[in-house]
Tab-separated table of C-alpha atoms in Angstrom:
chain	number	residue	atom	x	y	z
D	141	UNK	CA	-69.890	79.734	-72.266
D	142	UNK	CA	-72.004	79.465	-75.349
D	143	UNK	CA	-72.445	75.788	-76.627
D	144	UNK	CA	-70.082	74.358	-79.684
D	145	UNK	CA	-71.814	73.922	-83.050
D	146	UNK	CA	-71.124	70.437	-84.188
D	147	UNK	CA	-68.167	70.866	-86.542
D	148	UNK	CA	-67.693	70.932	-90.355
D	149	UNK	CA	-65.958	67.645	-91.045
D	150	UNK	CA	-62.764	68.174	-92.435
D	151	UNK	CA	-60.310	65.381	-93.825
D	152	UNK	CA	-58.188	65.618	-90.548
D	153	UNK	CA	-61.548	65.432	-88.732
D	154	UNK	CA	-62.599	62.697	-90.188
D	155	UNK	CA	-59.292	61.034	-89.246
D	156	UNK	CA	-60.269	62.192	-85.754
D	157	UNK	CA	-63.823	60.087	-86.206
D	158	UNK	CA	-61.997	57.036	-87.171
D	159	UNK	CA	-61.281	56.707	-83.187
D	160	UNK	CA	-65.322	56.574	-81.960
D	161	UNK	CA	-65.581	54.335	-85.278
D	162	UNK	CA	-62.908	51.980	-83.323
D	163	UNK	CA	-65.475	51.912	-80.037
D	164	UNK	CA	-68.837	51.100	-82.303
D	165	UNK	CA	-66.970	47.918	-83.608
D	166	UNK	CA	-65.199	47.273	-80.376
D	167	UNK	CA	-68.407	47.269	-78.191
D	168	UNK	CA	-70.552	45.223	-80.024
D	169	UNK	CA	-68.075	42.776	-80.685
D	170	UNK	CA	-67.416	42.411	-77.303
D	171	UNK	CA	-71.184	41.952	-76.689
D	172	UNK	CA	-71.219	39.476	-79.266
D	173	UNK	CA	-68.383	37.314	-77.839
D	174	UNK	CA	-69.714	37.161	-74.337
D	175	UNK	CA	-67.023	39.406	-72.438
D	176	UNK	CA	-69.264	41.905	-71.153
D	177	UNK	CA	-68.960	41.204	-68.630
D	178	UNK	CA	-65.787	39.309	-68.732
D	179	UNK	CA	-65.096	36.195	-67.873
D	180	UNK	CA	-64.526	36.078	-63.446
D	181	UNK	CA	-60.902	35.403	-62.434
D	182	UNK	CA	-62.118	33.347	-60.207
D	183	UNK	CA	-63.700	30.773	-62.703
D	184	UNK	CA	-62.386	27.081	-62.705
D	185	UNK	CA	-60.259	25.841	-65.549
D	186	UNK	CA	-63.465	23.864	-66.856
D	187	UNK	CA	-65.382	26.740	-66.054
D	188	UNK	CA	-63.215	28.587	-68.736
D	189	UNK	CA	-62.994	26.271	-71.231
D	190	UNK	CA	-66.971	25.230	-71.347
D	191	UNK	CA	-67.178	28.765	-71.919
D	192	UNK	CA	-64.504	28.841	-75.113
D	193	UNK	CA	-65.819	25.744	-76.519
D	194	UNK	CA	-69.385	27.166	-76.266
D	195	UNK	CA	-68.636	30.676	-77.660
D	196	UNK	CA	-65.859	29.782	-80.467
D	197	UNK	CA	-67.298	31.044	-83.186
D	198	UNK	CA	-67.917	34.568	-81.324
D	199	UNK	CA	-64.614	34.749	-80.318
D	200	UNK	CA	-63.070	34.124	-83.607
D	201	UNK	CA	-64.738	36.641	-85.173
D	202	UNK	CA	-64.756	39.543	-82.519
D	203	UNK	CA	-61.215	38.702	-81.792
D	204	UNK	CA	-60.598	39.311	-85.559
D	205	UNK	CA	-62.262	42.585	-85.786
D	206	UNK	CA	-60.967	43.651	-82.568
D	207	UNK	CA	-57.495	42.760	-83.682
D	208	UNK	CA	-57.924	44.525	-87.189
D	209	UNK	CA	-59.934	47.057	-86.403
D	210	UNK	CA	-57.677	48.873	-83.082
D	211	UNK	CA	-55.382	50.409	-85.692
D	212	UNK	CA	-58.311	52.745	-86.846
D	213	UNK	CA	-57.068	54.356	-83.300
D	214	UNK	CA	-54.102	55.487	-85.613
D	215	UNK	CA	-56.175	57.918	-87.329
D	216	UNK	CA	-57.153	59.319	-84.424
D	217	UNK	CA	-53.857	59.282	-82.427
D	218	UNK	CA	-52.543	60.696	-85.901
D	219	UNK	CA	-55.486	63.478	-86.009
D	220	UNK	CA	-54.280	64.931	-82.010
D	221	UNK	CA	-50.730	64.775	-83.624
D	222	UNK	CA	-51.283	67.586	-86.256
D	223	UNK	CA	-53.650	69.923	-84.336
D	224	UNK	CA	-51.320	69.566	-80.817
D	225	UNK	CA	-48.305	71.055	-83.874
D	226	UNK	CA	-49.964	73.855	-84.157
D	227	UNK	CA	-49.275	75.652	-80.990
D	228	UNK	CA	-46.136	77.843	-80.832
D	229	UNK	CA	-45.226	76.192	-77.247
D	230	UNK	CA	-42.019	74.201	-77.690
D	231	UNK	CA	-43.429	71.825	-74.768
D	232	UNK	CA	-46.447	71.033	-76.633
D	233	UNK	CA	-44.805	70.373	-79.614
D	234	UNK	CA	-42.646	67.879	-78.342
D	235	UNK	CA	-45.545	66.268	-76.243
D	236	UNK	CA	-47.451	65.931	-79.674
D	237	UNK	CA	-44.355	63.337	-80.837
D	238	UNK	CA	-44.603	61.589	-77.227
D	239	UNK	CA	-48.402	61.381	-77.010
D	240	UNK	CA	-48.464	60.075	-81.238
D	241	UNK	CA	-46.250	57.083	-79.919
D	242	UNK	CA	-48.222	56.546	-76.797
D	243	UNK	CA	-51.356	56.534	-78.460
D	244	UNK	CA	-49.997	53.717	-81.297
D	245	UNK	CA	-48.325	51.763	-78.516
D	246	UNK	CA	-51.891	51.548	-76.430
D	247	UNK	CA	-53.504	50.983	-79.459
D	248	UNK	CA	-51.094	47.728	-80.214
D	249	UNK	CA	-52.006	46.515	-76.736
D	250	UNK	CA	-55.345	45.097	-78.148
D	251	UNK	CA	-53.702	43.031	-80.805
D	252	UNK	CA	-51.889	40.444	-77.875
D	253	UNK	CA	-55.146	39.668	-75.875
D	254	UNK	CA	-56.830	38.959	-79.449
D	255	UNK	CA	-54.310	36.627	-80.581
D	256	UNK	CA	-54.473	34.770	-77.494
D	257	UNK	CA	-57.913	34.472	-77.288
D	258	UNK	CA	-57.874	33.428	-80.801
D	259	UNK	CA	-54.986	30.620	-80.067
D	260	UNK	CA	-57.895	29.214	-77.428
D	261	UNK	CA	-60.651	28.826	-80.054
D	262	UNK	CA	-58.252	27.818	-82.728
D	263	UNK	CA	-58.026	24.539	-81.092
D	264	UNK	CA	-60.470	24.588	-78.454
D	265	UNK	CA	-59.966	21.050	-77.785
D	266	UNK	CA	-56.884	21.327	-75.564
D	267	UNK	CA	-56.793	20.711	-72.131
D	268	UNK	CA	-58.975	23.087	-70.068
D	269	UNK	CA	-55.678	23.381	-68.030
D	270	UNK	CA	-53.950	25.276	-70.843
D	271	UNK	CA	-57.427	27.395	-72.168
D	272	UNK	CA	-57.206	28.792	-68.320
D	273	UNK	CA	-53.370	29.230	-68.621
D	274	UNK	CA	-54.580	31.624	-71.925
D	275	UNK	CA	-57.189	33.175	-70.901
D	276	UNK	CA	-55.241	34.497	-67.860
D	277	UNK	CA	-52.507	35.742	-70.134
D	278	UNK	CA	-54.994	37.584	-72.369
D	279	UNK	CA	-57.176	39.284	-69.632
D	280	UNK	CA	-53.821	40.570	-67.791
D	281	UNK	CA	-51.917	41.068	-70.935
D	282	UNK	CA	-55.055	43.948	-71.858
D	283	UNK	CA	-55.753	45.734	-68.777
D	284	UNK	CA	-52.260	45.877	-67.054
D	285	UNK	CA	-49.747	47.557	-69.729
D	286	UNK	CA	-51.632	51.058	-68.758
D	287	UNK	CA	-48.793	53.663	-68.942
D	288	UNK	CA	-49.310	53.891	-72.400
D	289	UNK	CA	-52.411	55.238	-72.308
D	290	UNK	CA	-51.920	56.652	-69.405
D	291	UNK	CA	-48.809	58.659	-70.608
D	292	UNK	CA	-51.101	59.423	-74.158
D	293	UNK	CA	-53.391	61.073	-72.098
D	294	UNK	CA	-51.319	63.029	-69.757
D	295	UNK	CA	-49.308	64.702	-72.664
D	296	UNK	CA	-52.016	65.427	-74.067
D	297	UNK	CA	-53.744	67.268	-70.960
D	298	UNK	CA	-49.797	68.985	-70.412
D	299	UNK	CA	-50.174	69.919	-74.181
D	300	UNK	CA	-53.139	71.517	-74.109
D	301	UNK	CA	-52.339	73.847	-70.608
D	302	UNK	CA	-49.118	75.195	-71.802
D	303	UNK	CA	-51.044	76.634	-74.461
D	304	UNK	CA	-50.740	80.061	-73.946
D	305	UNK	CA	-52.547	81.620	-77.292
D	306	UNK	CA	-55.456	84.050	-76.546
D	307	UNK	CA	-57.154	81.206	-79.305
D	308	UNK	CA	-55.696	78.048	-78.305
D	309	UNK	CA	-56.353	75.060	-79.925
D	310	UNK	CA	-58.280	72.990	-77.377
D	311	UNK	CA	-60.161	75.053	-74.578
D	312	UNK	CA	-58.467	74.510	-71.431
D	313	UNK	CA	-60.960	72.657	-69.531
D	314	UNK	CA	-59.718	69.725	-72.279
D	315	UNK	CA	-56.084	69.754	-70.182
D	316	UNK	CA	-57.721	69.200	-66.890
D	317	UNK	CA	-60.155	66.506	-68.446
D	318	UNK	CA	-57.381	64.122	-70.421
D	319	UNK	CA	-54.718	64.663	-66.931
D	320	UNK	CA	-58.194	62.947	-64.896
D	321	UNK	CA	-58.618	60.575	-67.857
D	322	UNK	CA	-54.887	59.926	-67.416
D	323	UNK	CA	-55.556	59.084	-63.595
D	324	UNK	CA	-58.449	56.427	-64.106
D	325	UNK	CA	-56.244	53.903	-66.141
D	326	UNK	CA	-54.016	53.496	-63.321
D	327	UNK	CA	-55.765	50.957	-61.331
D	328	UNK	CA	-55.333	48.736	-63.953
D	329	UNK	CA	-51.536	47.613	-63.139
D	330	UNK	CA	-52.939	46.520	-59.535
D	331	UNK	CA	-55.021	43.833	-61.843
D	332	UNK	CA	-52.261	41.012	-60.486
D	333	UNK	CA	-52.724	40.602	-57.155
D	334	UNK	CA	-56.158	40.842	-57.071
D	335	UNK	CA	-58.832	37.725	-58.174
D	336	UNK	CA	-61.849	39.392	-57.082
D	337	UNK	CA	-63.238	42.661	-56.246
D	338	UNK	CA	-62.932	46.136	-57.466
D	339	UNK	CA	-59.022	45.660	-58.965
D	340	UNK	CA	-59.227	42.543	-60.387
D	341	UNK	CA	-59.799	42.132	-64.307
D	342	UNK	CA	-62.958	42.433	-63.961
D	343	UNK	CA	-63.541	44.893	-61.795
D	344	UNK	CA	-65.422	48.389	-62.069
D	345	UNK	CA	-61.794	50.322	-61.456
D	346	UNK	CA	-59.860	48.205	-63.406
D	347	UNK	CA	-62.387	47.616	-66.421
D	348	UNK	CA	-65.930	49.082	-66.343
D	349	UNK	CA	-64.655	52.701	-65.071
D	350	UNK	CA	-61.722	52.329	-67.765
D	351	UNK	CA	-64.207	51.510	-70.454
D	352	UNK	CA	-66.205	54.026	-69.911
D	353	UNK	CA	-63.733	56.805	-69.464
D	354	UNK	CA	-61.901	55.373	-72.735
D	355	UNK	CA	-64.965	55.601	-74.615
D	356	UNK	CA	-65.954	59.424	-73.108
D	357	UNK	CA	-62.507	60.385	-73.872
D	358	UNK	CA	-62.603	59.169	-77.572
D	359	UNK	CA	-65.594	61.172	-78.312
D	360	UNK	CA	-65.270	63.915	-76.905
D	361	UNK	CA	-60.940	64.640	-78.411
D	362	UNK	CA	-62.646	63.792	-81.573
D	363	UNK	CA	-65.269	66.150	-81.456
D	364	UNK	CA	-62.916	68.719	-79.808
D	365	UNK	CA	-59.969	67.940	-82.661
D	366	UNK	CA	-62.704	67.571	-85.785
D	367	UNK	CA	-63.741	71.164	-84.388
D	368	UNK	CA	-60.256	72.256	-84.491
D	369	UNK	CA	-59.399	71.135	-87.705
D	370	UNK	CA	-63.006	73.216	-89.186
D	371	UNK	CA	-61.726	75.957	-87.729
D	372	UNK	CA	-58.183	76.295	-89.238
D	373	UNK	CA	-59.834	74.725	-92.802
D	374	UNK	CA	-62.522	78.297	-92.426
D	375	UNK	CA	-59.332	80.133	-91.987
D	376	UNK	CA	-57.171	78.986	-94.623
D	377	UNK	CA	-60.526	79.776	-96.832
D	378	UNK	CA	-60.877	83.570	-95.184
D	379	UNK	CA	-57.528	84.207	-96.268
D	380	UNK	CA	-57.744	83.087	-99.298
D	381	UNK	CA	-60.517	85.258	-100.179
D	382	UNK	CA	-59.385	88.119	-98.084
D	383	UNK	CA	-58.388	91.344	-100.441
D	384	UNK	CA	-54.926	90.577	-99.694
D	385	UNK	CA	-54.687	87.319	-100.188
């Protein structure tokens, strides 16, 4: 298999880009407001709080970008919507519509942990008692609501391998890849009775493997969808200049 050029950006792939965009304000942020690595679940409440009070001003602002900036995951949600239309399969049609309101429902799921997070700092005076009360809340409130995503991912994969076209939209090994991506989000819903170790909120199969796989996954459906959307745009423009067109 000979290797992909990198793609003409298109206006729908560009749409696609806004997702990776998402993950080079996300990370940093993150960075920036001291949660990677997160907080332990197994801190004390002054433990918490001392680290709030100390941080505030990093947490207001990469909470507020976090919180603003999730929705560029629209774009890109929006961007697997219109190429997953164009396959004749009836199936994949309708798992276009199912993984477009997946995507926008995991993409809401950073907006809750923000807020919270943001409630803490807003008055981070309060009683360690109630920052600890929070922070739980937030941390539990991000990595357990996973069937989102996890349903986002799985349509897509089921999209993509009832594909039958000789030229299908996505190449096939793209099915198997989002079904796996699918898989790795699961552990997250184990995140509540765990306070340590590899399923708690802080844990590599709960949040570092997630992260990562999130992040892979963003790249490469954008990269896969912006390539996509170059080659229907060269298309369109053959046609058009085709004798019989």
């Amino acid at each position: 298999m000979k290797p992909m050029p990198f793609p003409r950006i298109t206006g729908e792939g560009l749409c696609a880009w806004m997702g990776p965009a998402f993950i080079l304000i996300l990370i940093p942020a993150w960075l920036n407001m001291g949660f990677l690595p997160p907080p332990s679940p197994q801190s004390s409440a002054d433990e918490i709080a001392a680290f709030f009070r100390k941080n505030a001003d990093e947490i207001k602002l990469g909470a507020m970008m976090t919180m603003q900036f999730c929705m560029l995951g629209l774009f890109w949600t929006a961007a697997i919507f219109v190429q997953l239309k164009r396959t004749k399969s009836q199936l994949a049609q309708t798992l276009s519509y199912l993984q477009f309101i997946a995507g926008a429902v995991a993409y809401s799921v950073f907006t809750l942990p923000t807020i919270l997070w943001t409630t803490i700092v807003f008055r981070s005076e309060r009683p360690a008692s109630e920052i600890l009360l929070l922070n739980d809340f937030a941390w539990l409130a991000l990595v357990m609501p996973v069937s989102s995503a996890m349903i986002q991912a799985a349509a897509i994969g089921v999209a993509i391998l009832v594909d039958a076209e000789k030229s299908p939209i996505f190449p096939r090994w793209s099915g198997y890849m989002n079904l796996w991506v699918s898989l790795t989000f699961g552990p997250g819903m184990l995140a509540t009775f765990f306070n340590h170790g590899p399923f708690a909120w802080d844990g590599v199969f709960v949040f570092y493997v997630p992260l990562a796989v999130f992040t892979a996954w963003v790249f490469v459906m954008s990269y896969l969808v912006s390539a996509a959307a170059s080659q229907k745009s060269d298309q369109r423009e053959d046609s058009v200049h085709s004798p019989a067109g």
